[in-house]
Tab-separated table of C-alpha atoms and ligand atoms in Angstrom:
chain	number	residue	atom	x	y	z
B	699	UNK	CA	13.937	-1.265	-40.158
B	700	UNK	CA	15.148	-2.191	-37.084
B	701	UNK	CA	19.447	-2.897	-36.765
B	702	UNK	CA	20.091	-6.523	-36.051
B	703	UNK	CA	21.961	-7.607	-33.279
B	704	UNK	CA	24.195	-10.372	-35.697
B	705	UNK	CA	27.414	-8.020	-34.759
B	706	UNK	CA	30.704	-9.145	-33.920
B	707	UNK	CA	31.215	-8.616	-30.227
B	708	UNK	CA	27.617	-9.349	-29.598
B	709	UNK	CA	26.446	-11.896	-27.020
B	710	UNK	CA	24.089	-14.972	-27.850
B	711	UNK	CA	22.414	-17.729	-25.217
B	712	UNK	CA	21.686	-20.842	-27.123
B	713	UNK	CA	19.574	-23.772	-25.137
B	714	UNK	CA	20.264	-27.130	-26.392
B	715	UNK	CA	23.194	-25.821	-27.792
B	716	UNK	CA	25.518	-28.574	-27.640
B	717	UNK	CA	23.998	-31.061	-30.438
B	718	UNK	CA	22.200	-30.750	-34.168
B	719	UNK	CA	20.147	-27.737	-34.789
B	720	UNK	CA	21.657	-25.377	-31.555
B	721	UNK	CA	25.075	-26.350	-32.280
B	722	UNK	CA	24.461	-25.415	-36.054
B	723	UNK	CA	23.345	-22.160	-34.654
B	724	UNK	CA	26.130	-21.682	-32.178
B	725	UNK	CA	28.366	-22.493	-35.076
B	726	UNK	CA	26.975	-19.761	-37.490
B	727	UNK	CA	26.692	-16.964	-34.360
B	728	UNK	CA	30.498	-17.640	-33.868
B	729	UNK	CA	31.597	-17.705	-37.190
B	730	UNK	CA	29.474	-14.356	-37.289
B	731	UNK	CA	32.083	-12.879	-34.631
B	732	UNK	CA	29.813	-13.297	-31.520
B	733	UNK	CA	30.357	-14.559	-28.111
B	734	UNK	CA	28.232	-17.187	-27.293
B	735	UNK	CA	27.078	-18.950	-24.166
B	736	UNK	CA	26.465	-23.050	-24.925
B	737	UNK	CA	23.859	-24.250	-22.421
B	738	UNK	CA	22.577	-27.899	-22.530
B	739	UNK	CA	21.633	-30.605	-20.123
B	740	UNK	CA	23.336	-33.596	-21.571
B	741	UNK	CA	26.960	-33.889	-20.235
B	742	UNK	CA	27.946	-35.801	-22.956
B	743	UNK	CA	26.634	-33.349	-25.932
B	744	UNK	CA	28.292	-30.675	-23.688
B	745	UNK	CA	31.944	-32.461	-23.873
B	746	UNK	CA	31.799	-33.340	-27.552
B	747	UNK	CA	30.445	-29.169	-28.283
B	748	UNK	CA	33.323	-28.223	-26.432
B	749	UNK	CA	35.813	-30.461	-28.842
B	750	UNK	CA	33.736	-29.236	-31.887
B	751	UNK	CA	34.107	-25.550	-30.796
B	752	UNK	CA	37.672	-25.857	-29.348
B	753	UNK	CA	39.021	-23.093	-32.209
B	754	UNK	CA	36.527	-20.680	-30.680
B	755	UNK	CA	38.158	-19.840	-27.647
B	756	UNK	CA	36.546	-17.900	-25.049
B	757	UNK	CA	33.980	-16.954	-27.881
B	758	UNK	CA	32.381	-20.277	-26.689
B	759	UNK	CA	30.996	-20.326	-22.931
B	760	UNK	CA	29.432	-23.650	-21.713
B	761	UNK	CA	27.160	-23.260	-18.653
B	762	UNK	CA	24.850	-26.461	-17.866
B	763	UNK	CA	21.255	-25.783	-18.221
B	764	UNK	CA	17.874	-27.470	-18.043
B	765	UNK	CA	15.360	-25.300	-19.704
B	766	UNK	CA	12.634	-26.517	-17.099
B	767	UNK	CA	14.483	-25.345	-14.486
B	768	UNK	CA	13.708	-21.746	-13.078
B	769	UNK	CA	16.571	-21.530	-10.452
B	770	UNK	CA	19.492	-22.331	-13.281
B	771	UNK	CA	17.526	-20.199	-15.609
B	772	UNK	CA	18.483	-17.424	-12.736
B	773	UNK	CA	21.971	-18.558	-12.254
B	774	UNK	CA	22.064	-18.466	-16.468
B	775	UNK	CA	21.292	-14.694	-16.163
B	776	UNK	CA	23.757	-13.830	-13.066
B	777	UNK	CA	26.278	-15.778	-15.731
B	778	UNK	CA	25.333	-13.345	-18.390
B	779	UNK	CA	25.238	-10.054	-16.371
B	780	UNK	CA	28.531	-11.053	-14.793
B	781	UNK	CA	30.428	-11.759	-17.942
B	782	UNK	CA	29.559	-10.041	-20.343
B	783	UNK	CA	26.862	-7.239	-19.225
B	784	UNK	CA	24.187	-7.477	-22.008
B	785	UNK	CA	22.904	-10.577	-24.009
B	786	UNK	CA	21.181	-9.836	-27.555
B	787	UNK	CA	20.120	-13.074	-29.177
B	788	UNK	CA	18.466	-15.853	-26.989
B	789	UNK	CA	17.844	-19.103	-28.898
B	790	UNK	CA	15.471	-20.658	-27.064
B	791	UNK	CA	15.942	-23.972	-28.936
B	792	UNK	CA	16.019	-27.015	-26.454
B	793	UNK	CA	13.325	-29.561	-26.747
B	794	UNK	CA	12.532	-33.252	-27.037
B	795	UNK	CA	10.383	-35.089	-29.512
B	796	UNK	CA	8.519	-37.940	-28.687
B	797	UNK	CA	5.674	-40.228	-30.454
B	798	UNK	CA	3.088	-41.723	-29.088
B	799	UNK	CA	-0.843	-41.695	-28.740
B	800	UNK	CA	-2.730	-39.760	-26.276
B	801	UNK	CA	-4.820	-42.950	-25.743
B	802	UNK	CA	-1.472	-44.252	-23.694
B	803	UNK	CA	-0.087	-41.593	-22.775
B	804	UNK	CA	1.171	-41.310	-19.281
B	805	UNK	CA	1.358	-38.551	-16.802
B	806	UNK	CA	4.907	-38.502	-17.079
B	807	UNK	CA	4.777	-38.258	-21.438
B	808	UNK	CA	2.996	-35.071	-21.001
B	809	UNK	CA	5.063	-33.538	-18.318
B	810	UNK	CA	8.635	-34.158	-19.734
B	811	UNK	CA	7.324	-33.189	-23.114
B	812	UNK	CA	5.432	-29.344	-21.817
B	813	UNK	CA	8.228	-29.028	-19.366
B	814	UNK	CA	11.019	-29.302	-21.745
B	815	UNK	CA	9.152	-28.036	-25.189
B	816	UNK	CA	6.938	-25.227	-24.053
B	817	UNK	CA	7.852	-24.260	-20.189
B	818	UNK	CA	11.471	-23.861	-21.079
B	819	UNK	CA	10.773	-21.324	-23.793
B	820	UNK	CA	8.381	-19.692	-21.642
B	821	UNK	CA	10.979	-19.708	-18.569
B	822	UNK	CA	13.829	-18.305	-21.079
B	823	UNK	CA	11.183	-15.298	-22.138
B	824	UNK	CA	10.207	-14.872	-17.864
B	825	UNK	CA	14.170	-14.365	-17.926
B	826	UNK	CA	15.764	-12.328	-19.959
B	827	UNK	CA	12.407	-10.468	-21.665
B	828	UNK	CA	13.239	-7.900	-18.505
B	829	UNK	CA	17.187	-7.717	-19.368
B	830	UNK	CA	16.785	-7.564	-23.091
B	831	UNK	CA	14.181	-4.622	-23.646
B	832	UNK	CA	16.136	-2.482	-20.784
B	833	UNK	CA	19.404	-2.561	-22.213
B	834	UNK	CA	17.839	-1.019	-25.350
B	835	UNK	CA	20.239	-2.329	-27.515
B	836	UNK	CA	19.178	-4.804	-30.943
B	837	UNK	CA	18.175	-7.921	-29.810
B	838	UNK	CA	16.388	-10.752	-30.650
B	839	UNK	CA	14.743	-14.031	-29.525
B	840	UNK	CA	14.137	-17.250	-31.750
B	841	UNK	CA	12.089	-20.016	-30.274
B	842	UNK	CA	12.411	-23.489	-32.102
B	843	UNK	CA	8.922	-24.722	-32.746
B	844	UNK	CA	8.921	-27.442	-35.353
B	845	UNK	CA	6.375	-27.938	-38.161
B	846	UNK	CA	4.475	-29.925	-35.641
B	847	UNK	CA	3.921	-26.648	-34.518
B	848	UNK	CA	1.380	-25.860	-37.057
B	849	UNK	CA	0.236	-29.492	-38.248
B	850	UNK	CA	-0.034	-32.166	-36.135
B	851	UNK	CA	1.388	-35.651	-37.378
B	852	UNK	CA	0.460	-39.203	-36.365
B	853	UNK	CA	0.971	-39.688	-32.775
B	854	UNK	CA	2.577	-36.068	-32.536
B	855	UNK	CA	-0.545	-34.848	-30.697
B	856	UNK	CA	1.414	-34.367	-27.297
B	857	UNK	CA	4.667	-33.168	-28.955
B	858	UNK	CA	2.484	-30.666	-30.948
B	859	UNK	CA	0.265	-29.486	-28.017
B	860	UNK	CA	3.759	-27.620	-26.829
B	861	UNK	CA	4.771	-26.806	-29.945
B	862	UNK	CA	1.968	-25.098	-30.808
B	863	UNK	CA	2.175	-23.316	-27.814
B	864	UNK	CA	5.975	-21.881	-28.649
B	865	UNK	CA	3.930	-20.493	-32.190
B	866	UNK	CA	1.619	-18.791	-30.097
B	867	UNK	CA	3.994	-17.463	-27.540
B	868	UNK	CA	6.017	-16.020	-30.088
B	869	UNK	CA	3.397	-14.583	-32.321
B	870	UNK	CA	2.304	-13.089	-29.150
B	871	UNK	CA	5.581	-11.895	-27.838
B	872	UNK	CA	6.463	-10.555	-31.419
B	873	UNK	CA	3.198	-7.901	-31.394
B	874	UNK	CA	3.860	-6.877	-27.929
B	875	UNK	CA	7.441	-6.085	-28.956
B	876	UNK	CA	6.393	-3.837	-31.488
B	877	UNK	CA	8.250	-0.103	-30.898
B	878	UNK	CA	11.099	-1.868	-28.645
B	879	UNK	CA	14.693	-2.632	-29.721
B	880	UNK	CA	14.034	-6.490	-29.519
B	881	UNK	CA	12.592	-9.047	-32.389
B	882	UNK	CA	11.084	-12.211	-32.215
B	883	UNK	CA	10.604	-15.043	-34.464
B	884	UNK	CA	9.650	-18.539	-34.286
B	885	UNK	CA	11.718	-21.438	-36.120
B	886	UNK	CA	9.942	-23.936	-37.591
B	887	UNK	CA	12.166	-26.698	-39.168
B	888	UNK	CA	10.797	-29.589	-41.367
B	889	UNK	CA	13.245	-32.702	-41.167
B	890	UNK	CA	16.878	-31.259	-39.632
B	891	UNK	CA	19.958	-34.556	-39.508
B	892	UNK	CA	20.393	-34.179	-35.803
B	893	UNK	CA	20.465	-36.746	-32.620
B	894	UNK	CA	16.567	-36.418	-31.692
B	895	UNK	CA	16.015	-39.729	-32.769
B	896	UNK	CA	17.145	-40.948	-29.346
B	897	UNK	CA	15.186	-38.305	-27.376
B	898	UNK	CA	13.397	-41.660	-26.096
B	899	UNK	CA	16.453	-42.970	-24.707
B	900	UNK	CA	17.549	-39.389	-22.988
B	901	UNK	CA	14.333	-39.161	-20.261
B	902	UNK	CA	15.173	-38.334	-17.174
B	903	UNK	CA	14.674	-40.699	-14.396
B	904	UNK	CA	11.211	-38.738	-13.333
B	905	UNK	CA	9.857	-39.069	-16.269
B	906	UNK	CA	10.883	-42.582	-17.185
B	907	UNK	CA	7.329	-44.045	-17.194
B	908	UNK	CA	5.813	-43.587	-20.596
B	909	UNK	CA	2.676	-44.566	-21.659
B	910	UNK	CA	3.681	-45.981	-24.300
B	911	UNK	CA	6.439	-48.957	-23.484
B	912	UNK	CA	8.251	-50.009	-25.924
B	913	UNK	CA	10.636	-53.454	-26.236
B	914	UNK	CA	14.505	-52.729	-26.941
B	915	UNK	CA	13.328	-54.572	-30.599
B	916	UNK	CA	10.719	-51.896	-30.869
B	917	UNK	CA	13.032	-48.902	-29.765
B	918	UNK	CA	16.065	-50.173	-32.262
B	919	UNK	CA	13.362	-50.350	-35.171
B	920	UNK	CA	12.002	-46.608	-34.419
B	921	UNK	CA	15.599	-45.265	-34.124
B	922	UNK	CA	16.460	-46.829	-37.383
B	923	UNK	CA	13.787	-45.099	-39.241
B	924	UNK	CA	13.795	-42.263	-37.629
B	925	UNK	CA	18.006	-41.595	-38.707
B	926	UNK	CA	16.713	-42.960	-42.254
B	927	UNK	CA	14.670	-39.655	-42.562
B	928	UNK	CA	16.709	-37.674	-40.721
B	929	UNK	CA	19.622	-38.296	-43.237
B	930	UNK	CA	17.486	-36.790	-45.834
B	931	UNK	CA	17.154	-33.431	-43.802
B	932	UNK	CA	18.917	-30.507	-43.471
B	933	UNK	CA	22.217	-30.193	-42.206
B	934	UNK	CA	21.967	-28.135	-38.649
B	935	UNK	CA	24.782	-25.753	-40.059
B	936	UNK	CA	22.280	-24.956	-42.856
B	937	UNK	CA	19.733	-24.076	-40.683
B	938	UNK	CA	22.245	-22.119	-38.557
B	939	UNK	CA	22.379	-20.048	-41.371
B	940	UNK	CA	18.808	-19.515	-41.822
B	941	UNK	CA	18.253	-18.607	-38.397
B	942	UNK	CA	21.233	-15.940	-38.739
B	943	UNK	CA	19.325	-15.002	-42.121
B	944	UNK	CA	15.902	-14.974	-40.258
B	945	UNK	CA	17.447	-12.327	-37.184
B	946	UNK	CA	19.047	-10.239	-39.829
B	947	UNK	CA	15.865	-10.038	-41.736
B	948	UNK	CA	13.219	-9.760	-38.292
B	949	UNK	CA	11.422	-12.416	-40.185
B	950	UNK	CA	8.262	-13.839	-37.909
B	951	UNK	CA	8.711	-17.366	-39.142
B	952	UNK	CA	11.792	-19.193	-39.954
B	953	UNK	CA	11.025	-22.423	-42.326
B	954	UNK	CA	13.721	-24.905	-43.310
B	955	UNK	CA	12.042	-26.342	-46.383
B	956	UNK	CA	10.006	-25.026	-49.302
B	957	UNK	CA	7.896	-28.322	-49.338
B	958	UNK	CA	6.135	-26.897	-46.013
B	959	UNK	CA	4.371	-24.509	-48.169
B	960	UNK	CA	1.654	-27.631	-49.395
B	961	UNK	CA	1.348	-28.514	-45.961
B	962	UNK	CA	0.492	-25.054	-45.028
B	963	UNK	CA	-1.971	-24.833	-48.095
B	964	UNK	CA	-3.504	-28.258	-46.644
B	965	UNK	CA	-3.767	-26.868	-42.995
B	966	UNK	CA	-5.347	-23.425	-44.265
B	967	UNK	CA	-8.082	-25.281	-46.352
B	968	UNK	CA	-8.867	-27.892	-43.961
B	969	UNK	CA	-9.624	-24.467	-41.354
B	970	UNK	CA	-11.398	-22.916	-44.256
B	971	UNK	CA	-13.382	-25.813	-44.774
B	972	UNK	CA	-15.230	-25.518	-41.506
B	973	UNK	CA	-16.481	-22.032	-42.235
M	2271	NAI	P1	19.114	-32.435	-30.213
M	2271	NAI	O1	19.116	-33.862	-29.742
M	2271	NAI	O2	20.480	-32.907	-31.719
M	2271	NAI	O3	19.600	-31.451	-29.637
M	2271	NAI	C1	18.972	-30.968	-28.428
M	2271	NAI	C2	19.289	-30.839	-27.566
M	2271	NAI	O4	18.913	-30.364	-26.161
M	2271	NAI	C3	20.167	-31.488	-27.316
M	2271	NAI	O5	21.559	-31.730	-26.462
M	2271	NAI	C4	19.539	-32.182	-25.902
M	2271	NAI	O6	20.398	-32.702	-24.844
M	2271	NAI	C5	18.827	-31.188	-25.275
M	2271	NAI	N1	17.982	-30.822	-24.044
M	2271	NAI	C6	17.281	-31.750	-24.117
M	2271	NAI	N2	16.208	-31.671	-22.969
M	2271	NAI	C7	16.794	-30.336	-22.429
M	2271	NAI	C8	16.322	-29.692	-21.267
M	2271	NAI	N3	15.544	-30.025	-20.259
M	2271	NAI	N4	17.217	-28.705	-21.064
M	2271	NAI	C9	18.382	-28.286	-21.887
M	2271	NAI	N5	18.735	-28.794	-22.916
M	2271	NAI	C10	17.661	-29.731	-23.417
M	2271	NAI	O7	17.966	-32.797	-31.299
M	2271	NAI	P2	17.418	-31.366	-32.464
M	2271	NAI	O8	16.440	-31.530	-33.276
M	2271	NAI	O9	18.547	-30.297	-32.788
M	2271	NAI	O10	16.463	-30.638	-31.687
M	2271	NAI	C11	16.612	-29.179	-31.335
M	2271	NAI	C12	15.082	-28.740	-31.402
M	2271	NAI	O11	14.629	-28.455	-32.903
M	2271	NAI	C13	13.952	-28.945	-30.417
M	2271	NAI	O12	13.148	-28.079	-29.945
M	2271	NAI	C14	13.183	-30.100	-31.398
M	2271	NAI	O13	11.869	-30.492	-31.399
M	2271	NAI	C15	13.522	-28.970	-32.798
M	2271	NAI	N6	12.565	-30.007	-33.871
M	2271	NAI	C16	13.827	-30.718	-34.478
M	2271	NAI	C17	13.399	-30.942	-35.649
M	2271	NAI	C18	14.549	-32.316	-36.622
M	2271	NAI	O14	14.179	-33.102	-37.436
M	2271	NAI	N7	15.499	-32.567	-35.795
M	2271	NAI	C19	12.279	-30.812	-36.594
M	2271	NAI	C20	11.034	-30.000	-36.085
M	2271	NAI	C21	11.708	-29.463	-34.822
């Protein structure tokens, strides 16, 4: 088996690293002795993460990065190469969650979700894959998909279109990386207690025009419902530990919940019912 890159002194970069699952991964990797480049698009999340990670000192480096922006990815690579030389762990975690029927969806709904959730992962792979392969040291890429990357929930069609793509991208990458010193895993979380409930409110101005226009009351109701479900979900630090274990064991899939078994069996049976 390949030697894994979770070693003190190694370098990681995490997208969407200032909140929720990303921040959980960052905290676990810092605890393991790595240096971590924490990237995110939201200044308020970055500010809070800087406070949370203050004790890490210069082992946590903060860099604003919108994963949908190719130029900003090039800037991130330049920062890593100039400051550290090599990157060893790349966690392509940033994503946005939005619910709505495809019958109502707008161009903005599709473009926002696919540009962040799918293109954002692809751009990260494109930017760093040659670097990770070339330096030859143990390295690993983890992308955050979702259980929604394997099954489609009610009103989850747009989200799942992108998240299924992330699963395919990482499965393909894992095959293509055979024989190289770079692993590839896909994280498929079920409910995790994060800030995902407020994503509808964080739409950038260009993607504001949602097809499922909601009143303030409806939005508040959806957020309250989501918070209630998420509160019963995993703690992001627990998920960070699962990601660490998944990298160390070079797992193809990292699941956060045993209950997903029955969901996966239902999907398998539904597929086989057509044969
Ligand atoms: P979160 O809201 O706590 O963290 C997501 C972070 O990504 C935020 O800090 C946000 O500012 C950042 N982000 C959003 N758009 C970005 C962009 N264009 N560029 C860079 N950063 C951006 O939410 P959470 O739950 O931690 O989300 C992380 C990932 O986990 C997402 O990919 C999400 O789809 C996935 N996920 C979450 C689940 C949950 O139950 N919380 C379940 C399944 C998947």
